[in-house]
Coordinates of C-alpha atoms in Angstrom, one line a residue:
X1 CA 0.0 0.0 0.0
X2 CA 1.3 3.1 -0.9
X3 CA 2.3 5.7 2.3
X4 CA -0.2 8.1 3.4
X5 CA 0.3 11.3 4.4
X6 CA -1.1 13.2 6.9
X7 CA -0.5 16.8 7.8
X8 CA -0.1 17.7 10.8
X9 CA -0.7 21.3 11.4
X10 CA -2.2 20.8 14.6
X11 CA -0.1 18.6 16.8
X12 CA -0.1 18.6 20.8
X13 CA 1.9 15.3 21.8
X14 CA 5.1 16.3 23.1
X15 CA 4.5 19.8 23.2
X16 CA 5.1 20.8 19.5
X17 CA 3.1 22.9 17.8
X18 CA 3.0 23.9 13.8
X19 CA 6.1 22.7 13.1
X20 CA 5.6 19.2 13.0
X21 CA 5.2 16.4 10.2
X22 CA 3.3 13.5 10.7
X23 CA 3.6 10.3 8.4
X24 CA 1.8 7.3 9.0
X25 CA 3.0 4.9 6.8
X26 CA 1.4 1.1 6.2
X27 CA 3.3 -1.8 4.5
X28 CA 1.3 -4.6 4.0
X29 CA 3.8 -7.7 3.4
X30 CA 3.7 -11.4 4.6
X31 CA 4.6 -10.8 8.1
X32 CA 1.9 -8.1 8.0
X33 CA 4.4 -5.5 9.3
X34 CA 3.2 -1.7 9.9
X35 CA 5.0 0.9 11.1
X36 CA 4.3 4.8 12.0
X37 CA 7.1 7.2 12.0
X38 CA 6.4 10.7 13.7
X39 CA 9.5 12.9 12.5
X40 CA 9.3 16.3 14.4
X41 CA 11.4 18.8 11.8
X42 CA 11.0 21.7 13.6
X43 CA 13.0 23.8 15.1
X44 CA 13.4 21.9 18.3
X45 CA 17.1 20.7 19.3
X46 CA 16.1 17.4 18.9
X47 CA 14.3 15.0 16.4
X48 CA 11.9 12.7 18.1
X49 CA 11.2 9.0 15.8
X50 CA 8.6 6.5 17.0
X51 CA 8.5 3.2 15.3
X52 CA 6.0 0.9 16.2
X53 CA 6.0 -2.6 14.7
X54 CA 4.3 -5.7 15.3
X55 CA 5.0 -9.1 15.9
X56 CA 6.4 -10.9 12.8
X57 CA 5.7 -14.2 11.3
X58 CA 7.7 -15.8 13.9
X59 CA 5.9 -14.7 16.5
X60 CA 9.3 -12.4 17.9
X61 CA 8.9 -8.3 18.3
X62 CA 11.3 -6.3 17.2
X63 CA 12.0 -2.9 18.6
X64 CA 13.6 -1.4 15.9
X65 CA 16.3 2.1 16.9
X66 CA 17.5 4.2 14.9
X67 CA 19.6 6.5 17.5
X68 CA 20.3 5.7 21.3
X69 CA 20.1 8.2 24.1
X70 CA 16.7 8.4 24.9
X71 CA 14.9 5.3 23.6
X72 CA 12.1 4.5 25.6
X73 CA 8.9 2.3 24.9
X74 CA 5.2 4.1 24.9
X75 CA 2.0 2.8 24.0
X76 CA 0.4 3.3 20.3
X77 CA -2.0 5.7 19.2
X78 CA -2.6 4.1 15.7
X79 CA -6.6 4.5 15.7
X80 CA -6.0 1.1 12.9
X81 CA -4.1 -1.0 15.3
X82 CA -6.0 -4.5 16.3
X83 CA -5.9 -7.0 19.3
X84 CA -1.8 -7.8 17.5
X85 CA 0.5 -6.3 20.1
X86 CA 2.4 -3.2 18.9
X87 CA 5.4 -1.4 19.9
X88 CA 6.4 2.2 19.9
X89 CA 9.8 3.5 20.4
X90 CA 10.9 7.3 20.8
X91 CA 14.0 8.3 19.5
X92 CA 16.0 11.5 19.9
X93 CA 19.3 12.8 19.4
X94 CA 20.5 16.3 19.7
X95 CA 23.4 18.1 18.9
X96 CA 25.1 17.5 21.5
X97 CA 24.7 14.2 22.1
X98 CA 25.7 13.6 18.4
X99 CA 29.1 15.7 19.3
X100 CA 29.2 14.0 22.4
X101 CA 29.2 9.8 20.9
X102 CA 31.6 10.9 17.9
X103 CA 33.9 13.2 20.0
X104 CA 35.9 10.4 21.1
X105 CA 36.1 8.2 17.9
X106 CA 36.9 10.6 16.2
X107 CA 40.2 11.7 18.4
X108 CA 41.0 8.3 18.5
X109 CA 41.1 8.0 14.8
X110 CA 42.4 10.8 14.0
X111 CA 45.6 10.2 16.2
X112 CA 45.7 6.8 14.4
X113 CA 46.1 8.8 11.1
X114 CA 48.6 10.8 12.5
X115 CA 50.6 7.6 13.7
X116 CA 50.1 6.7 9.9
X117 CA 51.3 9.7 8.7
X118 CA 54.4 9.4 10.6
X119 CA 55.0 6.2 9.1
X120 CA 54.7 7.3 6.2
X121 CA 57.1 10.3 6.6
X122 CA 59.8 7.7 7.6
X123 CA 59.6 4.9 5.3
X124 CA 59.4 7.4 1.9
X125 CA 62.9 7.2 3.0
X126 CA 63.1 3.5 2.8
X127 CA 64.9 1.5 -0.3
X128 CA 62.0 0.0 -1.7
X129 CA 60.0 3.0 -1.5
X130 CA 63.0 4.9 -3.5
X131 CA 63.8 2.1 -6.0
X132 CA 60.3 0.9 -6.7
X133 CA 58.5 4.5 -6.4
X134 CA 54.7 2.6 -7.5
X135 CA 54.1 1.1 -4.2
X136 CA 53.4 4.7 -3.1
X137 CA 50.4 4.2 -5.9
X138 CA 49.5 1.4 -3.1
X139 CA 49.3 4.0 -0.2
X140 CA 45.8 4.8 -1.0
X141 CA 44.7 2.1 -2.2
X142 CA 45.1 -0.2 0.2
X143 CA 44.4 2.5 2.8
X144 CA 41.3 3.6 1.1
X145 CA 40.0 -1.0 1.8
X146 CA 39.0 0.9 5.6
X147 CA 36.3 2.7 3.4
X148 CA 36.1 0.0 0.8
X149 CA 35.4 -3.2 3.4
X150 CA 36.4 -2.5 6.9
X151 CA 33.9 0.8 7.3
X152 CA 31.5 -1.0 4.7
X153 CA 31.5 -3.8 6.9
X154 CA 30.7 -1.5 10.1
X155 CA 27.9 0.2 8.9
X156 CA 26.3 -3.5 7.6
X157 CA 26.8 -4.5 11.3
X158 CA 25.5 -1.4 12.8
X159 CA 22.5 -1.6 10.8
X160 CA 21.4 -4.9 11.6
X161 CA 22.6 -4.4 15.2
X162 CA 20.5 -1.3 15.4
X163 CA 17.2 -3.0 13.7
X164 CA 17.3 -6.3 15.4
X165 CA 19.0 -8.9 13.3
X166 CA 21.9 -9.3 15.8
X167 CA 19.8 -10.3 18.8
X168 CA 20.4 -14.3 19.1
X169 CA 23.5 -16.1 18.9
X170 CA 22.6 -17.9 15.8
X171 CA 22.2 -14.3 14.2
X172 CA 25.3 -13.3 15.3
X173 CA 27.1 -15.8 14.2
X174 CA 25.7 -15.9 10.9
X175 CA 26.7 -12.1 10.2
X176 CA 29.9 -13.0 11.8
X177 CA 31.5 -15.5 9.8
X178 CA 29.3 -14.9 6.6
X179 CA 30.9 -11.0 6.5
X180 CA 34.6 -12.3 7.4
X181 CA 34.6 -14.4 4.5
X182 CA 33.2 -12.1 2.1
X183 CA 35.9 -9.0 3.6
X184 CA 38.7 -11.7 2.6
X185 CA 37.0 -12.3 -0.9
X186 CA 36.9 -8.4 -1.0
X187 CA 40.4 -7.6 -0.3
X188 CA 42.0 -10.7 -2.2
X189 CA 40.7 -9.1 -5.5
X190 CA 40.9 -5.4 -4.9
X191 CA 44.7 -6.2 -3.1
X192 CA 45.5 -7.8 -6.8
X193 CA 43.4 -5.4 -8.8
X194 CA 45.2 -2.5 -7.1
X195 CA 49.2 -3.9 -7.7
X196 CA 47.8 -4.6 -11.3
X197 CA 46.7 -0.1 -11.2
X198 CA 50.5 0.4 -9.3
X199 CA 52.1 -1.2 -12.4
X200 CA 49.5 0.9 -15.5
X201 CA 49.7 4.3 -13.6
X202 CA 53.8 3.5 -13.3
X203 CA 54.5 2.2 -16.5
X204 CA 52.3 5.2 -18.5
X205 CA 54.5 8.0 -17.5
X206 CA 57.8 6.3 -18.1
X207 CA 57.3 3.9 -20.7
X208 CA 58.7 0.8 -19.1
X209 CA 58.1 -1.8 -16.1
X210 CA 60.1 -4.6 -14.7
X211 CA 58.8 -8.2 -14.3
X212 CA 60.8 -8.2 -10.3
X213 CA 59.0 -5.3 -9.7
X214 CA 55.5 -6.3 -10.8
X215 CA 55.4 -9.4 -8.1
X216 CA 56.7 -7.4 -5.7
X217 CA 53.6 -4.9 -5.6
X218 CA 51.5 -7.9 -6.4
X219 CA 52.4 -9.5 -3.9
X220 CA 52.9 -6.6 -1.2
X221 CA 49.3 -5.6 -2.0
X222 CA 47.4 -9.0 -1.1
X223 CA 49.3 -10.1 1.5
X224 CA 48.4 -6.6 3.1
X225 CA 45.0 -6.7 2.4
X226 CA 44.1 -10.0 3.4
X227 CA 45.9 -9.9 6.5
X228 CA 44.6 -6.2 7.6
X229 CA 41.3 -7.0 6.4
X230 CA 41.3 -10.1 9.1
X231 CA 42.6 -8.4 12.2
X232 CA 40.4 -5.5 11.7
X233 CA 37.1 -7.2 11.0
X234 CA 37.9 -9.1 13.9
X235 CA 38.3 -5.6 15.9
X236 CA 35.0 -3.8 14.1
X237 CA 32.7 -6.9 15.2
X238 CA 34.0 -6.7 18.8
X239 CA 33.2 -2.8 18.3
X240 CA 29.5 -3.2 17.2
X241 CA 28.7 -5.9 19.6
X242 CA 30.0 -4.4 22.6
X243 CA 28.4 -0.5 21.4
X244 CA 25.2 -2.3 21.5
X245 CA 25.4 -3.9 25.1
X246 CA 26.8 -0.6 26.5
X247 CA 24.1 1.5 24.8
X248 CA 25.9 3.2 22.3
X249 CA 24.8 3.9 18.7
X250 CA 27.3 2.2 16.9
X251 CA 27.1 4.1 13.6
X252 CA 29.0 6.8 15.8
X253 CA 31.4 4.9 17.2
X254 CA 32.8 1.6 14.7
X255 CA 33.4 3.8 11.5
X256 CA 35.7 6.2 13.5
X257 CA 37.8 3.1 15.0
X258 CA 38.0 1.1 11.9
X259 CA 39.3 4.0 10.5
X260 CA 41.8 4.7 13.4
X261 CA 43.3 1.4 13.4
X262 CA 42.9 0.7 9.7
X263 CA 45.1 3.3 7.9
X264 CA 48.3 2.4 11.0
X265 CA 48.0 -1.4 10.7
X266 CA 47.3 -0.9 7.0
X267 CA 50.1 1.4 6.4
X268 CA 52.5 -0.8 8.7
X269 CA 51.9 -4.1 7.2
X270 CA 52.5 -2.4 3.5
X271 CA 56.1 -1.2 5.0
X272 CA 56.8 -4.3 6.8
X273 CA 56.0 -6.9 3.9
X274 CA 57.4 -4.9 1.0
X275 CA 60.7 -4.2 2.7
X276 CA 61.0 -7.6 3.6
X277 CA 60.0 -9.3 0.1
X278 CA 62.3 -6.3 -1.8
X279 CA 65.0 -8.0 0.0
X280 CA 63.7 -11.6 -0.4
X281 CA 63.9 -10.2 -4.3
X282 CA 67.6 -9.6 -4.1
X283 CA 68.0 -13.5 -3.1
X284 CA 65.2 -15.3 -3.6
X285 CA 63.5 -14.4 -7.2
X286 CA 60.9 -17.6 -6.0
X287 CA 59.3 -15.7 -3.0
X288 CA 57.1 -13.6 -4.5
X289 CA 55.0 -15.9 -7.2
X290 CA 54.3 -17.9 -4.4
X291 CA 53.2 -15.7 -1.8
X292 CA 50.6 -14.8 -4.7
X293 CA 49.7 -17.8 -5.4
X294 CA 49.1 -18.5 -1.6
X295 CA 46.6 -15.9 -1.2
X296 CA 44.9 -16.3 -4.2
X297 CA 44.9 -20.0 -4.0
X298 CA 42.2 -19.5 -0.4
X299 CA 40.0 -17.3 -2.6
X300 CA 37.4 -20.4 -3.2
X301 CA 37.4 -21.4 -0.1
X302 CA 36.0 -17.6 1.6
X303 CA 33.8 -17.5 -1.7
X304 CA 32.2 -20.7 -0.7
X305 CA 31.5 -19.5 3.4
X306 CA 30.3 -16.5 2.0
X307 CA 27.8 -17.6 -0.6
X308 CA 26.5 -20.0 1.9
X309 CA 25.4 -16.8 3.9
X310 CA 22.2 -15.2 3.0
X311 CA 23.5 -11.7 4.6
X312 CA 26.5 -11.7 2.4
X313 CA 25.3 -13.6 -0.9
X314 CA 23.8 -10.5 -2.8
X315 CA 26.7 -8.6 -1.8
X316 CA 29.2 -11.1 -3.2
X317 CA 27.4 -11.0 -6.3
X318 CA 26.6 -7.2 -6.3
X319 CA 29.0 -5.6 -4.2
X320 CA 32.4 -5.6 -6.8
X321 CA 31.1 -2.5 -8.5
X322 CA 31.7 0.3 -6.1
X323 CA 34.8 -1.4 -4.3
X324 CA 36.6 -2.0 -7.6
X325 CA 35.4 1.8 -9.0
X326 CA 36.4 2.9 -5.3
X327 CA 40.1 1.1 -6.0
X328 CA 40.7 2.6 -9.1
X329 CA 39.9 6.7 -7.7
X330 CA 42.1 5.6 -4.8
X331 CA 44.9 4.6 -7.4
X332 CA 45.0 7.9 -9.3
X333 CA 45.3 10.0 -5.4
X334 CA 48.3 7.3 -4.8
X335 CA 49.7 8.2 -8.5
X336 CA 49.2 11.9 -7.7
X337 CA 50.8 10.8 -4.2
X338 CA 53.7 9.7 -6.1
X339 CA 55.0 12.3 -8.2
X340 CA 54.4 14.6 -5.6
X341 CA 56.7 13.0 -3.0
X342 CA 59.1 11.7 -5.2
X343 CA 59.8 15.3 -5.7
X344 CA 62.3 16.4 -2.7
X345 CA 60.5 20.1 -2.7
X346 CA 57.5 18.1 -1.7
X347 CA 58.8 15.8 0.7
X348 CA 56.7 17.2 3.8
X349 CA 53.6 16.0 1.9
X350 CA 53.8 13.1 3.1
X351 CA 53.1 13.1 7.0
X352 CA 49.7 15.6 6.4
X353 CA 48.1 13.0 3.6
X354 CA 46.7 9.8 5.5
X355 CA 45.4 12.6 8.1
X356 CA 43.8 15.2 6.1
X357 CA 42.4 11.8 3.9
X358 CA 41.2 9.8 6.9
X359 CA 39.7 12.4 8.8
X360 CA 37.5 13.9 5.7
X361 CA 36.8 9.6 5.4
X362 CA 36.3 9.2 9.2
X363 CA 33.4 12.4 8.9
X364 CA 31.5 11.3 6.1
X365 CA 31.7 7.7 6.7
X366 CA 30.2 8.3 9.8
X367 CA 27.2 10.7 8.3
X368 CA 27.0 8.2 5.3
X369 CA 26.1 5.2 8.1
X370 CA 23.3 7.4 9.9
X371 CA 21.6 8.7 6.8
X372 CA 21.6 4.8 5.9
X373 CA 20.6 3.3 9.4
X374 CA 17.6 6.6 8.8
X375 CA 16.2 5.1 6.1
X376 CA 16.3 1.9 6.4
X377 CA 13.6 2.7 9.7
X378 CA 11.4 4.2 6.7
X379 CA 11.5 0.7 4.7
X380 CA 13.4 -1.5 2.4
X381 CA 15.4 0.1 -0.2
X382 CA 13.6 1.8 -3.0
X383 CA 10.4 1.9 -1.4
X384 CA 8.7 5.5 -2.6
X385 CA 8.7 7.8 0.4
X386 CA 8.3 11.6 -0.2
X387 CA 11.1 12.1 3.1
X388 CA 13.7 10.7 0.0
X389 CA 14.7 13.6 -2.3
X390 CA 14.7 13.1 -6.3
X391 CA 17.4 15.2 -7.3
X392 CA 20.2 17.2 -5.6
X393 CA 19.6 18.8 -2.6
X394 CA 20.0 22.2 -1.6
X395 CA 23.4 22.9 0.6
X396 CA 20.9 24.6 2.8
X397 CA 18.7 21.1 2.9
X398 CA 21.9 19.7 3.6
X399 CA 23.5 21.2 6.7
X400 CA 21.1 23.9 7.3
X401 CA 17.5 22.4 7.9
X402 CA 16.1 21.2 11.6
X403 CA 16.2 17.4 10.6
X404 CA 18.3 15.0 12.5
X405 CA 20.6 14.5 9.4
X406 CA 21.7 18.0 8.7
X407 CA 22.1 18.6 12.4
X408 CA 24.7 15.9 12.4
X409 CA 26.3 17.1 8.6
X410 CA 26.6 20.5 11.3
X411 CA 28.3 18.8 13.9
X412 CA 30.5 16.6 11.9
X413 CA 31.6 20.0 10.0
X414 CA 32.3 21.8 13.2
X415 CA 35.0 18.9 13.8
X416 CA 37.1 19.8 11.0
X417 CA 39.2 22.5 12.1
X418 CA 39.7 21.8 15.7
X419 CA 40.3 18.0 14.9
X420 CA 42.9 19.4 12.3
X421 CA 44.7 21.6 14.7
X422 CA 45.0 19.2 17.3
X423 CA 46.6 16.5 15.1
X424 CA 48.7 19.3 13.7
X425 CA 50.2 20.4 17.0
X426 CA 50.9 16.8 18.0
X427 CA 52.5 16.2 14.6
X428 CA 54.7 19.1 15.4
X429 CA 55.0 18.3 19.1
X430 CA 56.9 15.3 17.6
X431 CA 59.2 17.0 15.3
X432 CA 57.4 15.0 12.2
X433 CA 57.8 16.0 9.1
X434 CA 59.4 17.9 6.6
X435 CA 57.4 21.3 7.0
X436 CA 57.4 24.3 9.8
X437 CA 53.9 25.1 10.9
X438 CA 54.1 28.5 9.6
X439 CA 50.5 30.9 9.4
X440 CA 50.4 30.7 5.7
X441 CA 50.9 27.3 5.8
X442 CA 47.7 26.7 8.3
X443 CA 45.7 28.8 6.2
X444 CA 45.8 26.7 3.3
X445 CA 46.1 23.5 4.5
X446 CA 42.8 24.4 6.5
X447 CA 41.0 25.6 3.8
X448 CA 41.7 22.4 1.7
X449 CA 40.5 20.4 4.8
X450 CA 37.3 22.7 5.1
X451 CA 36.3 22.1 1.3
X452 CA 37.0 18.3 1.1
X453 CA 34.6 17.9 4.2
X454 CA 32.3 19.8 2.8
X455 CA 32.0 18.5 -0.8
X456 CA 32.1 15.1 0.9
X457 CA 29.2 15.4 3.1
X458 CA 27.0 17.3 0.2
X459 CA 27.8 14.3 -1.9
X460 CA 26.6 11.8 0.7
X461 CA 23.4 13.8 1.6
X462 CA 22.5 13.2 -2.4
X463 CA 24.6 9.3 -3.0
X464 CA 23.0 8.1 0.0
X465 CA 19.0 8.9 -0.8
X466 CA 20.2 8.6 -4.7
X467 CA 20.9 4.6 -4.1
X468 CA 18.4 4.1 -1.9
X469 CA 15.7 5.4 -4.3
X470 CA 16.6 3.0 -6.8
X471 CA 16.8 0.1 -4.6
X472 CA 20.5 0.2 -3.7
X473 CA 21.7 -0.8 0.1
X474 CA 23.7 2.5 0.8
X475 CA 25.6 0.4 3.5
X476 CA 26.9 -1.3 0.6
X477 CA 27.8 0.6 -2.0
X478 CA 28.0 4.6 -0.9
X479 CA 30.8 4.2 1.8
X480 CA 33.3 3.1 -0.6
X481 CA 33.4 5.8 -3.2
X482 CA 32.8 8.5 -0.6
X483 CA 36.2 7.6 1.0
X484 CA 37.7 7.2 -2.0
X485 CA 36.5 10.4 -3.6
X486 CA 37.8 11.4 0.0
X487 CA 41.2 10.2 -0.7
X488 CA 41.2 11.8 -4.3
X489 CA 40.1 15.7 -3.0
X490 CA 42.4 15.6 -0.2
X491 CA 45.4 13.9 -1.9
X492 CA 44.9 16.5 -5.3
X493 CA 44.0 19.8 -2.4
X494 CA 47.2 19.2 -0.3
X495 CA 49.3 18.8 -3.1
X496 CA 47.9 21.6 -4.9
X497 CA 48.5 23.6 -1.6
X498 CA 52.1 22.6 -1.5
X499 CA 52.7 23.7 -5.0
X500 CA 51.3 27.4 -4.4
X501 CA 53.2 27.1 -1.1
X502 CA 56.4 26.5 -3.4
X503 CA 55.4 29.1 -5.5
X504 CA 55.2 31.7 -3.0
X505 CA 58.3 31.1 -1.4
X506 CA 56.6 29.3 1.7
X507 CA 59.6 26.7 1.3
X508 CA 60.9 24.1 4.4
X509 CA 61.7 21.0 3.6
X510 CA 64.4 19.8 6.2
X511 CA 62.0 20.0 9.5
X512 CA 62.3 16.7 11.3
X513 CA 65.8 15.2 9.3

């Protein structure tokens, strides 16, 4: 049955007055499910939600949350409702509780980038980085497979965690091992597919490859994936599952810390295995093709455990597209990555770029997973609902209207430049890097931060409602190119910034030697 709208020009519950809209939507299916959703968009600090559903086929109720802090259970006043039982739950989130839950996620991920960056800023100085320059091409890449599968993975879990498919064991399980297998699916081709970019984007400018150099990336790259993409799905369940028994959302907590831990373990594995096969090179020309084969050779084995899993089967089939399209933007910010720090006048670049990329893909991942867990309370995907725009928003729709989503887009913006300065400071506290702090300096490496989050959250205001009007799970398929498209506007704005930096005189280059 179609959704039915009622105005509500008149409304007295909870105190609010003209401002309120009232949509009573009923879904008729074989579990004879119906829910009504009250969304207050005024211009209250908070957004109040009530779902009520009834029991399913099965005979089990499900109290379905959108956002924690403030659930509480009240009785129906659905003038349709019959002798089934029903359940309402009231939902609201303010500002400040928004700020509140992400605050320390995001610190903690953001010092994770900034341990990453200081990898980064002392192994550009390693052999293999010098002599084969295309496993810089694998920086972002590979880092970007936190966006691609780790953060993908997150929001699936938080999802289901928040609308009760995580309740019993047997569900729990299920998710578990049918979303590990699929990860190391996920990461065994995108790990390949992304040495196979390394070798295209460094043999175009310079006309030639070698064969050594080729299995090393190839093998660098899966080994790397497939190993970080264990430990840290391991981590991110152990996230969600203990989020939901402490009452935390979990959409504002597991992105952060799969981004925290990703881009360091990522980023430390890459160094660790590519230094130690580059050597195994020297002596052992053998090493390589088999580590290759190795990791390839168990692809079957997760594609079997994961087909086996309903939750993961139609993502197996129809997941590749935005992970593999995700892979290849992340390739050309790891090519512009390269000639930029293979260039000595640039060499500072290198400690600022996994922290201006992962916090611009720590923020939007974060709003990309709420507006997701938001709709999916309204429905399945593609189910016609006039609270789903048709066309791109407004920038004022977007951060500047009363609903719970552009209050968060707010919040999350307001993080940018005090997030930035703090991992600045402690970058300098440490003598990292290759660049003094200077005024000018903070002025445009701001502003670059500034327009990357906001271009990113704009575009996940419109991907997010885009794929879910056509019947696309934005859990799925939006995370992945907004942190690659992350990775691309922060990896092309920082080294556009050094440039005019260069230009202007605003040269330093030996900090931190």
């Amino acid at each position: 049955m179609p959704p039915v709208t009622e105005p509500g020009d008149e409304c007295e519950a909870n105190g609010v007055g003209n401002n309120s809209l009232e949509i009573q939507q009923e879904v008729d299916v074989n579990c004879n499910a119906q829910m009504v959703v009250s969304s207050f968009l005024g211009s209250e600090e908070s957004t109040v939600v009530k779902i009520g559903s009834r029991a399913n086929t099965k005979g089990v109720q499900e109290e379905d949350s959108l956002l924690e802090n403030g659930s509480q259970s009240t009785e129906s006043d659905d003038p349709n409702a019959d002798a089934c039982p029903e359940v309402d739950v009231s939902l609201k989130e303010s500002s400040f509780s928004i700020g509140l839950q992400v605050l320390f996620p995001f610190l903690l991920a953001g010092f994770g980038t900034v341990a990453a960056g200081m990898v980064l800023d002392i192994v550009q100085h390693w052999k293999v980085f010098t002599e084969v320059t295309e496993v810089f091409i694998l920086v972002p890449a590979l880092l970007g497979l936190k966006g691609n599968l780790e953060m993908t993975l997150a929001s699936r879990l938080s999802t289901a965690a928040n609308i009760g498919q995580m309740e019993t064991t047997k569900e729990k399980w299920s998710m578990i091992t049918g979303n590990l297998a699929l990860i190391q699916v996920q990461a065994t081709v995108v790990g390949f597919l992304a040495s196979m970019a390394a070798v295209i984007f460094g043999w175009i400018p310079d006309g030639h490859f070698l064969v050594d150099h080729a299995v090393l990336l190839c093998a660098s790259s899966v080994s790397t994936a497939f190993i970080a993409s264990m430990v840290l799905g391991l981590i991110m369940i152990g996230v969600i599952i203990g989020s939901k028994k402490l009452g935390i959302n979990p959409d504002n907590v597991a992105t952060p810390i799969a981004a925290s831990l990703g881009d360091l373990v990522t980023l430390t594995l890459l160094s660790g295995i590519s230094c130690g096969l580059y050597k195994e090179m020297k002596n052992n020309a053998y090493v390589n093709p088999i580590v290759c084969i190795l990791f390839l050779a168990l692809l079957p084995i997760w594609f079997v455990i994961a087909r086996r899993n309903p939750a993961t089967r139609e993502v197996l089939s129809s997941g590749w597209e935005p992970v593999i399209i995700a892979m290849a933007i992340s390739s050309v910010g790891g090519l512009i990555l390269d000639k930029t720090v293979s260039n000595p006048n640039f060499a500072g670049m290198a400690v600022f770029t996994p922290v201006i990329n992962g916090v611009g893909g720590n923020l939007v991942a974060v709003q990309a997973s709420r507006i997701s867990t938001y709709l999916h309370m309204m429905g399945p995907p593609g189910e016609e609902t006039e609270l789903i725009p048709r066309k791109f928003p407004s920038p004022c729709r977007t951060f500047f209207s009363s609903d719970v989503n552009s209050r968060s887009a707010r919040v999350l913006f307001l993080f940018v430049i005090p997030g930035h300065l703090i991992f600045l400071y402690t970058i300098s506290s440490m003598q990292g890097g290759h660049t003094t702090l200077t005024p000018i300096f903070m002025v445009f490496y701001m502003t670059a931060a500034l327009l990357q989050v906001l271009v990113l959250l704009y575009i996940a205001d419109w991907m997010v409602h885009w794929m879910w009007g056509r019947g696309m799970d934005p859990d799925n398929f939006s995370i992945p190119y907004l942190t690659a498209l992350g990775d691309l506007l922060g990896t092309g704005l920082l080294a556009l910034s050094f440039h005019i930096l260069w230009l202007i005189g605003d040269r330093d280059t030996d900090v931190g030697d």
